Coordinates of C-alpha atoms and ligand atoms in Angstrom, one line a residue:
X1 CA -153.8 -20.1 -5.7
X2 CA -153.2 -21.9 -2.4
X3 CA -150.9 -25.1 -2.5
X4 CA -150.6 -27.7 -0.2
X5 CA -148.0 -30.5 0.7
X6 CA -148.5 -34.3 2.2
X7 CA -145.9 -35.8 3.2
X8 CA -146.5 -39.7 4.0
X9 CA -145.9 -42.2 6.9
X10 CA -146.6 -45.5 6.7
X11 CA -149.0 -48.4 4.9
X12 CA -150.4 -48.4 1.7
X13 CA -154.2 -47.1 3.4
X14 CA -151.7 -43.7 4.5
X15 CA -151.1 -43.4 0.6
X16 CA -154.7 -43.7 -0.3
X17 CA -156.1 -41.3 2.3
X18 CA -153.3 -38.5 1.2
X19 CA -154.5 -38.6 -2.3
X20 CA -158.6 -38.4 -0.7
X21 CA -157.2 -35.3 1.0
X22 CA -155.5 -34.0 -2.5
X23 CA -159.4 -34.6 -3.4
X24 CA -160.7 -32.5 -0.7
X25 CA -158.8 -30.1 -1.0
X26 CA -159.1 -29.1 -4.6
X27 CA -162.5 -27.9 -3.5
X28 CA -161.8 -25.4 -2.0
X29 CA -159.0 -23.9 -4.6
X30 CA -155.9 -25.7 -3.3
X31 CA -153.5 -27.3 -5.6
X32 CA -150.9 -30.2 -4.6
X33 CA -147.3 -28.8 -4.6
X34 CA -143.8 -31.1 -4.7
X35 CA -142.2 -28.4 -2.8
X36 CA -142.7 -28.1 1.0
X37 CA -141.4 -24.8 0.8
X38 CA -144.3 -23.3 -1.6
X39 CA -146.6 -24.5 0.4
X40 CA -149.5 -23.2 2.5
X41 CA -150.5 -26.1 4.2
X42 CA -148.3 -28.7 5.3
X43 CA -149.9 -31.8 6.3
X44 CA -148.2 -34.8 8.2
X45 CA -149.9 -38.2 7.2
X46 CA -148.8 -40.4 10.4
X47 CA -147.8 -44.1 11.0
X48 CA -148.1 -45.4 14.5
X49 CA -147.0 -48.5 14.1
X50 CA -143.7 -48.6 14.8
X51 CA -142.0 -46.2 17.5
X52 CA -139.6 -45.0 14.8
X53 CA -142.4 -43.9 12.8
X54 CA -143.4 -41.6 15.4
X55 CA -140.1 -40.2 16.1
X56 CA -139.8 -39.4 12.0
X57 CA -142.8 -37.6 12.0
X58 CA -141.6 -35.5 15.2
X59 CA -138.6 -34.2 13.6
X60 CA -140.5 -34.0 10.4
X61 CA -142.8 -31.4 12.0
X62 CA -139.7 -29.6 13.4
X63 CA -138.2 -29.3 9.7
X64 CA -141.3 -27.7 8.5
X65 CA -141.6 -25.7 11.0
X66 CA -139.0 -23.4 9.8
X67 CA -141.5 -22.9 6.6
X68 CA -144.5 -22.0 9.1
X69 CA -142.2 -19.0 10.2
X70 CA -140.9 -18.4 6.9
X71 CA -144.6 -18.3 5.0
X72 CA -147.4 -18.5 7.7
X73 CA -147.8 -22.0 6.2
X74 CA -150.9 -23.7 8.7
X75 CA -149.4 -27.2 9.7
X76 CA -151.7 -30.1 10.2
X77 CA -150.9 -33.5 11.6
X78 CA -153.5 -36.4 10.5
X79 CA -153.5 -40.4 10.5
X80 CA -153.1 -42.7 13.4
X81 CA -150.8 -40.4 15.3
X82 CA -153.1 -37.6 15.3
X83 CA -156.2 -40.2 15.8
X84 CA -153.8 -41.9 19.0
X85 CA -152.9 -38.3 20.3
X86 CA -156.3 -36.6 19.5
X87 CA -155.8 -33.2 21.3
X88 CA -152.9 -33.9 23.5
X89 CA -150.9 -33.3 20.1
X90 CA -151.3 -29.4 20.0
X91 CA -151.0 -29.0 24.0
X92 CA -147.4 -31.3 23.0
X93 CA -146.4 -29.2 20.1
X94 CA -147.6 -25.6 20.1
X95 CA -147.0 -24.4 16.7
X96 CA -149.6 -27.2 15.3
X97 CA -152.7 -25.6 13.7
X98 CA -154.7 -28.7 13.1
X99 CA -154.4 -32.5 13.9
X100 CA -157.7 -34.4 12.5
X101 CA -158.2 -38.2 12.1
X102 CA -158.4 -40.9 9.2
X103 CA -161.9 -40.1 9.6
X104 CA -162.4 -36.2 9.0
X105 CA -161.0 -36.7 5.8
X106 CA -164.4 -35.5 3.9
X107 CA -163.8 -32.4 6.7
X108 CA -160.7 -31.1 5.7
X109 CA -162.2 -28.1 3.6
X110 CA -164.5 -27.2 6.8
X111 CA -161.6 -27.8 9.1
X112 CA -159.0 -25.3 7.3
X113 CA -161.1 -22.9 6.5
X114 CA -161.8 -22.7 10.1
X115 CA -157.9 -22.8 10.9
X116 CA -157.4 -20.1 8.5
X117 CA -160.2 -17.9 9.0
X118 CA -160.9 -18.3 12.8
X119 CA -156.8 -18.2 13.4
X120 CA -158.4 -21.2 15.8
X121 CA -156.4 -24.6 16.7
X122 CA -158.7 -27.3 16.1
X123 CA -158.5 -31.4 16.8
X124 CA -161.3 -33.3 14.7
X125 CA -160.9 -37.1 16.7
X126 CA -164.6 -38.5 16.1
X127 CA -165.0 -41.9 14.7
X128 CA -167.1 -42.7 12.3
X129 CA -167.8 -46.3 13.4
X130 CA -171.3 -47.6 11.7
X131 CA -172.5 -47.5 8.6
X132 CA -173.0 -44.2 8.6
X133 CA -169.5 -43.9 7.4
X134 CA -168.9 -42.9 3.6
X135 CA -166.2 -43.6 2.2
X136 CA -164.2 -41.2 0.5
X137 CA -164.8 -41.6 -3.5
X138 CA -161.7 -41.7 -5.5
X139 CA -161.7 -39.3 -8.3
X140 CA -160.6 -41.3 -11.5
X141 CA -158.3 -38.2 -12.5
X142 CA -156.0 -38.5 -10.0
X143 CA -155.1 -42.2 -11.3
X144 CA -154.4 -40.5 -14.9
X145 CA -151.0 -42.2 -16.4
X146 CA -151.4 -45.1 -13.6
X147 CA -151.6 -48.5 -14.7
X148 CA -151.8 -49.9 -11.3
X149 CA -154.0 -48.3 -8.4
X150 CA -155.0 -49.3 -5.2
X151 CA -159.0 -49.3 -4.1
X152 CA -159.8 -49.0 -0.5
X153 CA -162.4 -51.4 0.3
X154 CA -162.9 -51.3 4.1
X155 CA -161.8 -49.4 7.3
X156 CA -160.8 -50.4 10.8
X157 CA -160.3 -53.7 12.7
X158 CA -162.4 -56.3 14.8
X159 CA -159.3 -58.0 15.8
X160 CA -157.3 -57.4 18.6
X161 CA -153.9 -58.6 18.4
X162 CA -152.4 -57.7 21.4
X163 CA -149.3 -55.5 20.0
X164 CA -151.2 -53.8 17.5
X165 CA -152.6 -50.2 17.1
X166 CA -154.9 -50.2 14.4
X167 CA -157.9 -51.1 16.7
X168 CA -157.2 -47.7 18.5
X169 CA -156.3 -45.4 15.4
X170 CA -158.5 -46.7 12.9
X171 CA -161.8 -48.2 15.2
X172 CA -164.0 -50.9 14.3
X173 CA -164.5 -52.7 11.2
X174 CA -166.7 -50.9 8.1
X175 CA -166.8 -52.5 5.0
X176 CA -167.5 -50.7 1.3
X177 CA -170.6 -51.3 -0.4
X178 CA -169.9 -53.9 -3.0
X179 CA -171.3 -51.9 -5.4
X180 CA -169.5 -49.2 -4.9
X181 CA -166.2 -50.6 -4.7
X182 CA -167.2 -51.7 -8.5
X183 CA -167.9 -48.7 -9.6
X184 CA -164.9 -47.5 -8.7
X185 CA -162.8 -49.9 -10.1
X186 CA -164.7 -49.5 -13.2
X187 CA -164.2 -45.7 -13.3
X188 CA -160.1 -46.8 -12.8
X189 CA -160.1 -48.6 -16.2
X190 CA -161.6 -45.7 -17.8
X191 CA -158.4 -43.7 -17.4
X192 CA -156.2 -46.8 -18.3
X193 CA -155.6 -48.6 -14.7
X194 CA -155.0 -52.7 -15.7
X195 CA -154.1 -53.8 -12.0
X196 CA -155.9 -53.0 -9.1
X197 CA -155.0 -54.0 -5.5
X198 CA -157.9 -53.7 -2.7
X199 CA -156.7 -52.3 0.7
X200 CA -158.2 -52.4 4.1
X201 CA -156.4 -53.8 7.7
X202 CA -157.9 -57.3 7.2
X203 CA -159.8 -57.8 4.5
X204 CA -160.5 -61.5 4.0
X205 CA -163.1 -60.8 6.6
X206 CA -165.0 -57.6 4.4
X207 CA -168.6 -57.6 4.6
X208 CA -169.5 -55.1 2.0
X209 CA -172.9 -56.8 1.2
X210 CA -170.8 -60.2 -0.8
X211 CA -168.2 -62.3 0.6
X212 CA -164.3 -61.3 0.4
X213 CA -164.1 -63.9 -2.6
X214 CA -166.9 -62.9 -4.6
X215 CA -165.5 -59.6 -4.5
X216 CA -162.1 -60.3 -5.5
X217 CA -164.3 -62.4 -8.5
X218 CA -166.5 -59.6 -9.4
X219 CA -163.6 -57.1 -9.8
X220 CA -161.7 -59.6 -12.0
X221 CA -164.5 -59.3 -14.1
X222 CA -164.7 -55.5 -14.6
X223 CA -163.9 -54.4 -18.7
X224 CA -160.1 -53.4 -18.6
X225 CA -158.9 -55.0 -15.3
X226 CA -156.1 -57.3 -16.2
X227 CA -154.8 -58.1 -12.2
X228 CA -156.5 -57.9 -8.9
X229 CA -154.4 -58.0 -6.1
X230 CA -155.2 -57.4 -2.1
X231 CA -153.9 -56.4 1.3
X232 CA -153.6 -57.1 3.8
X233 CA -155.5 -59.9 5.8
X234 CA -155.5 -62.1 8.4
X235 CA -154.6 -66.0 8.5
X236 CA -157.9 -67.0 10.3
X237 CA -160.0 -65.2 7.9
X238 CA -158.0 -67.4 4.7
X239 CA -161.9 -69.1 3.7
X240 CA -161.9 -72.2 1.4
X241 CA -164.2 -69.5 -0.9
X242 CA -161.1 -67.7 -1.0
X243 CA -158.7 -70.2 -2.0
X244 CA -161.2 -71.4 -4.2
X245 CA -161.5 -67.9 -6.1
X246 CA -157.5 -68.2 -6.6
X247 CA -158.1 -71.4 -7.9
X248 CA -161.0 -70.2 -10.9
X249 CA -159.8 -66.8 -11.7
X250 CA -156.3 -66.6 -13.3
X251 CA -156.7 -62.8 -13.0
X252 CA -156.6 -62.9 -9.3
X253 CA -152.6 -62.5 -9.2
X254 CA -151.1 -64.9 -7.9
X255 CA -149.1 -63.0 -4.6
X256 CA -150.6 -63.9 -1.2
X257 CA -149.8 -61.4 2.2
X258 CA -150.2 -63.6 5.1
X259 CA -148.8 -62.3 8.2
X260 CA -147.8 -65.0 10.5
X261 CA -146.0 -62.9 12.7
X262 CA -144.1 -65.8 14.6
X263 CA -143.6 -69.2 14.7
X264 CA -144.3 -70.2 18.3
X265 CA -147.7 -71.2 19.2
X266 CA -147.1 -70.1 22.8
X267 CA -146.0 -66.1 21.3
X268 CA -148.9 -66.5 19.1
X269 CA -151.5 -67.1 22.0
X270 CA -150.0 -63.6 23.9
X271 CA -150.4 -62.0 20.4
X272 CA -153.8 -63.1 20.9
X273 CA -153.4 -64.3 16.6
X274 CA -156.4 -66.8 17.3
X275 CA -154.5 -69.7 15.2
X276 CA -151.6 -71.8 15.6
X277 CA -148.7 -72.3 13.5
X278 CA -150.2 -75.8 12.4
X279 CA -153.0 -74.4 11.4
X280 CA -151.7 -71.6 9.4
X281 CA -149.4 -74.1 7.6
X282 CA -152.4 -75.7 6.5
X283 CA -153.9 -72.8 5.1
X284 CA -150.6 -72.1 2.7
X285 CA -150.8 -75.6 1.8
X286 CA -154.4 -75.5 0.5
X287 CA -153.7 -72.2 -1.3
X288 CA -150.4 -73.2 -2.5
X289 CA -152.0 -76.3 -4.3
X290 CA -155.1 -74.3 -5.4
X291 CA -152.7 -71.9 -7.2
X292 CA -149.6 -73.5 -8.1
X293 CA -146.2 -70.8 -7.9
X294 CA -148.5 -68.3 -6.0
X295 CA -145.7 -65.9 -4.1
X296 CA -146.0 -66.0 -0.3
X297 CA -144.9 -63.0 1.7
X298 CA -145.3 -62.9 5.7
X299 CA -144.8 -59.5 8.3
X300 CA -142.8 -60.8 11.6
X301 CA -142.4 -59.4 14.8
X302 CA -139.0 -60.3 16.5
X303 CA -138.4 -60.1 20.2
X304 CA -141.7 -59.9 21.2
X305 CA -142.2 -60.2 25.0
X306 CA -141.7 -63.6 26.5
X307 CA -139.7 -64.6 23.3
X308 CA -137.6 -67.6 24.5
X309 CA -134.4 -68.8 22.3
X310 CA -136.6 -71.9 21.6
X311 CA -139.9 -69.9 20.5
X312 CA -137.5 -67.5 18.0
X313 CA -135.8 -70.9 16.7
X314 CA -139.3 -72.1 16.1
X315 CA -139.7 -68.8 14.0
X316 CA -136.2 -69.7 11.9
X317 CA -137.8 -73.0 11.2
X318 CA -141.1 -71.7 9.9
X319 CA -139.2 -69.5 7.8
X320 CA -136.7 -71.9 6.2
X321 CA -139.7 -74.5 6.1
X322 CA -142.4 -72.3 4.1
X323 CA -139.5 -70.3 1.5
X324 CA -141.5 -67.2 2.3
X325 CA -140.5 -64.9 -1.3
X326 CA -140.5 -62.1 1.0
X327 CA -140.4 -60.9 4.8
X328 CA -140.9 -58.1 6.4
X329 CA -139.1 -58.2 10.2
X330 CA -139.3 -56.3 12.8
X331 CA -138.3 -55.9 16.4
X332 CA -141.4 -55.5 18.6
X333 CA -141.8 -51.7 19.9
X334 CA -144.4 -51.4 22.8
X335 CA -147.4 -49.3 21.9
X336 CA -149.6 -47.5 23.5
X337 CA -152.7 -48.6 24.6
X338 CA -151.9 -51.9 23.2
X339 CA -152.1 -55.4 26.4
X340 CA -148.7 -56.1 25.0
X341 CA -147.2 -52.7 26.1
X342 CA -149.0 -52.5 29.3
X343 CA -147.9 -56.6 29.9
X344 CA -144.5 -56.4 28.4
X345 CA -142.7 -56.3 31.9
X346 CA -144.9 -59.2 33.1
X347 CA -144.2 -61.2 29.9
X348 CA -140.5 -60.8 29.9
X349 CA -138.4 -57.9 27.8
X350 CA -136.3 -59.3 25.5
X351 CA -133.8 -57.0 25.8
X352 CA -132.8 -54.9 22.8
X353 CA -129.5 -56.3 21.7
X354 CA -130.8 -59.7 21.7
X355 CA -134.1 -58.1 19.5
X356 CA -131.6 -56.5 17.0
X357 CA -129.2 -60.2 16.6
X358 CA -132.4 -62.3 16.2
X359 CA -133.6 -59.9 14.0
X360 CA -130.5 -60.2 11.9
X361 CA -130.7 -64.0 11.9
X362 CA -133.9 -64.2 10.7
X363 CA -132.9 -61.6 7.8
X364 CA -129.9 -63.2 6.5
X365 CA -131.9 -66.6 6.1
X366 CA -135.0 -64.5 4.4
X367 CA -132.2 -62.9 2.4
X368 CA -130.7 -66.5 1.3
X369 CA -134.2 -67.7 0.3
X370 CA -135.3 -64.5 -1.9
X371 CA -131.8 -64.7 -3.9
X372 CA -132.5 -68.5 -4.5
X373 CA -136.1 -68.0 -5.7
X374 CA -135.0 -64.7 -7.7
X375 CA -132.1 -66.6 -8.8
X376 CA -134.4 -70.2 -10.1
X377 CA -135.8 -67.0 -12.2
X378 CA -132.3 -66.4 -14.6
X379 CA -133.0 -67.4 -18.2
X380 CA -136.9 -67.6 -17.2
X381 CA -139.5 -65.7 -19.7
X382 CA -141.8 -64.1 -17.1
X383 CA -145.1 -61.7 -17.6
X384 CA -144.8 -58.0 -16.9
X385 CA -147.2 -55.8 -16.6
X386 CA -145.5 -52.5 -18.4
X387 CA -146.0 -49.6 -15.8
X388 CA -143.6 -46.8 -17.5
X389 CA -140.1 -46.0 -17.4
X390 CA -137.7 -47.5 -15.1
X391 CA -137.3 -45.2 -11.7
X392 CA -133.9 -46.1 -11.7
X393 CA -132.7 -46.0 -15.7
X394 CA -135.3 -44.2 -17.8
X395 CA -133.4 -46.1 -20.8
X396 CA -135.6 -48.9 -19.7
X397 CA -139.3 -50.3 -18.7
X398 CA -140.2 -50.7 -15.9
X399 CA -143.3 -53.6 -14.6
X400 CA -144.5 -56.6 -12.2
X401 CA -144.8 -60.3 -12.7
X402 CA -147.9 -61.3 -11.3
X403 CA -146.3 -62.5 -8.3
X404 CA -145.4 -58.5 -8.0
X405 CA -141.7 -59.1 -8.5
X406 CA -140.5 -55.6 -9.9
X407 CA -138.9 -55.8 -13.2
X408 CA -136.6 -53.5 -15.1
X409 CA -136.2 -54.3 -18.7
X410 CA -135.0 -53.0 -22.3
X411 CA -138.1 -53.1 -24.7
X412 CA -140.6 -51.0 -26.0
X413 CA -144.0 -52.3 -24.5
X414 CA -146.2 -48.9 -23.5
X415 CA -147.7 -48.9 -20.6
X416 CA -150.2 -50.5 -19.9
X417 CA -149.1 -53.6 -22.1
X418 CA -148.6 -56.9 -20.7
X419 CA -145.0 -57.9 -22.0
X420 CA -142.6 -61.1 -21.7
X421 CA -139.7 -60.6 -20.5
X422 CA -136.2 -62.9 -20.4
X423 CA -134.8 -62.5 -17.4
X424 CA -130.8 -61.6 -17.3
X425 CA -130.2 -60.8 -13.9
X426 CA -131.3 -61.4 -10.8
X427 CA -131.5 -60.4 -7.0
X428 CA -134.1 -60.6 -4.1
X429 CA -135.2 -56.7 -4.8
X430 CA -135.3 -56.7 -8.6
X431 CA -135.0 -58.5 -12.0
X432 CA -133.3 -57.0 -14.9
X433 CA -134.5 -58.8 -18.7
X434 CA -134.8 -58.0 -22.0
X435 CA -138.2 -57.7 -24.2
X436 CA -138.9 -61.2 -25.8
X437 CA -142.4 -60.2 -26.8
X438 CA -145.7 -57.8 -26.4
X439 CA -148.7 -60.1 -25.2
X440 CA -151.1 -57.5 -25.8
X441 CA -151.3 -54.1 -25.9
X442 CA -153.5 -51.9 -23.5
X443 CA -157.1 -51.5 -24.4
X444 CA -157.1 -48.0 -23.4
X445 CA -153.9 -45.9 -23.5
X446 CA -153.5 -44.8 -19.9
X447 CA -153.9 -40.9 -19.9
X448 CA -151.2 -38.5 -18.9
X449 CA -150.5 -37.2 -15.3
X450 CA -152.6 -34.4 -14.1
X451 CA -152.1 -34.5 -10.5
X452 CA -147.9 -33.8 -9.5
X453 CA -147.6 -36.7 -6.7
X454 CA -147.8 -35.2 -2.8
Ligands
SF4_501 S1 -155.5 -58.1 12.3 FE1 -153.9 -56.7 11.7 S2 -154.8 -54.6 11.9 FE2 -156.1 -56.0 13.0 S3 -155.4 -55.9 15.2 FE3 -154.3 -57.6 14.2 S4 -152.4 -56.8 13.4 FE4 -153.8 -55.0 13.9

């Protein structure tokens, strides 16, 4: 029996399309393996994102190449690195045996029995852009013993923000068929899931045959399906439907992504973000009174080019002023390919020491705000969705409020169960508690593991 190994890079979407391969590969007799070193094929699932991304995934590849010499293991590259690089990747590093995009996914049993057969090198690059494209179906088994799963329900981006790759590795905008995005779901309960979260670069603006709100609706509405939560989307896409759904259906969690990125209407218009910052603050007010307590969390990039002092302080002030619950900051790394890399001379470099103590500003006042919020929290009875033991202390449970604040706790809920918990202690990353009560129990146990995690 062959095994094979994915290790991960990256978003959420990364994580789904690894498990699609695990799919693809069973096919064609290979089993998943926790051990790089047992195994046959070794495949990178790449981030682009961020510089720093790439340069893990470089000395990844040099780690395992030991194993390649060791075992003849075949060694494949995929996600937005490969689909960035294409075939420029085995010319740059000559003991690769395959790079193939998000794309060839459904190809991978073609593509390495041709590796291994042929003893060829082989890129697979083509996009898939119309709606030709099929998406890769989720086999229910693999979500065995989860109580919390993620659904992809559309590909690619129409947007072009100007320091942003995704438009290069991941191509246009294709949206699931509604239909099949239920039956998915649907097939999810079956084997126990209670929460599922619908992924796709921006998908307030999915155009699967329904609107982005109806969707979220429908899936609320599936047998089993306790919480439907979503990622990630953009702020000019935020439709009254939408708030409005937040507003009717309790089982829409309440936990918003909004990526503002920064708060300076002049960084926003070379971001090419298509809204200013007045605008977006209108949006979060409309939602916020359509679902009262609803959790806000924001991405920002720090330093990008033509940042003044002035523009960054604007970013502080949007920060203190909307209480985000959670941000995730970064300094801006040029990509390739992307206006802002090609303009970033012409708009001004911040320079990197400047990046890295704005950067640190912004964090300690994010980190003030999540300890008051986690902190208003002490003493609280909260609603946790029970997803096993805790990672941390198998003694206790483990779950998420519906604002997806992680929650370790002593009780006995099974997972699956929705439980309320008393919180004890508190801090911006986690909240300890104690059981007060089960709210219900699970209407279908969740089955065991079958698949060993990749
Ligand atoms: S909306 Fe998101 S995925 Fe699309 S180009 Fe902008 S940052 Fe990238």
């Amino acid at each position: 029996m062959k095994r094979y190994f994915v290790h991960t890079f990256g978003c959420q979407m990364n994580v789904n399309d690894s498990l699609r391969m695990g799919e693809a590969l069973a096919t064609i007799g290979y089993r998943p393996t926790p051990a790089p070193e047992q195994a046959d094929l070794i495949i990178l699932n790449t981030c682009a994102i961020r510089e720093k991304a790439e340069d893990k995934m470089l000395s990844a590849l040099g780690r395992y190449r030991a194993i390649k010499t060791q075992r003849g293991a075949l060694l494949a590259v995929a996600g937005c690195v490969a689909q960035q690089e294409k075939a420029k990747l085995l010319a740059r590093v000559p003991y690769l045996d395959l790079v193939f995009g998000p794309d060839a996914i459904g190809k991978l049993p073609e593509l390495v029995s041709r590796v291994a057969q042929d003893r060829v090198r082989v890129a697979e690059t083509a996009w898939i852009d119309s709606e030709e494209y099929v998406f890769p179906r989720a086999d229910p088994g693999s979500s065995a013993g989860k109580v919390s799963e993620f659904v992809t329900v559309m590909k690619g981006c129409d947007n072009v923000c100007s320091f942003c790759v995704v438009p290069h590795t991941r191509g246009r905008e294709v949206s699931r068929p509604f239909v099949e995005v239920l039956e998915e779901v649907a097939a999810l309960a079956t084997v126990g899931v209670r929460e599922v979260t619908l992924i796709g670069q921006n998908v307030n603006s999915y155009r699967g045959g329904i609107s982005f709100a109806d969707l979220l609706l429908r899936v609320a509405q599936v047998s089993g399906i306790e919480r439907v939560r979503f990622t990630t989307s953009h702020p000019h896409d935020l439709s009254d439907a939408l708030i409005d759904a937040f507003r009717r259906e309790r089982r829409i969690a309440p936990h918003f992504h909004l990526p503002v990125q920064s708060g300076s209407d002049a960084v926003l218009r070379r971001m090419r973000r298509d809204y200013t910052v007045a605008a977006y603050l209108e949006r979060l007010a409309t939602l916020r009174e359509a679902r009262p307590g609803i959790a806000v969390t924001t991405d920002i990039i720090v330093g990008f080019p033509g940042e003044t002092e002035d523009d960054f302080r604007a970013t502080l002030e949007l920060t203190e002023s909307v209480r985000y619950d959670n941000q995730f900051s970064f300094v801006f790394s040029p990509r390739p390919h992307t206006v802002a890399g090609i303009k970033e001379e012409e708009w001004g470099s911040v320079p990197h020491e400047v990046k890295v103590e704005r950067l640190e500003r912004l964090q300690t006042i994010q980190r003030r705000i999540s300890a008051g919020i986690a902190e208003g929290l002490l003493g609280r009875d909260v609603e946790v969705l029970v997803e096993g033991p805790s990672r941390t202390d198998p003694s206790r449970r483990f779950g998420r409020t519906p604002e997806n604040r992680t929650v370790n706790f002593e009780g006995r809920a099974p997972a699956g169960a929705r439980a309320r918990v008393r919180i004890t202690r508190a801090s911006p990353s986690a909240l300890l508690g104690v059981e007060s009560d089960i709210v219900d129990l699970p209407p279908i146990e969740p089955l065991p593991r079958r698949i060993e995690a990749a």
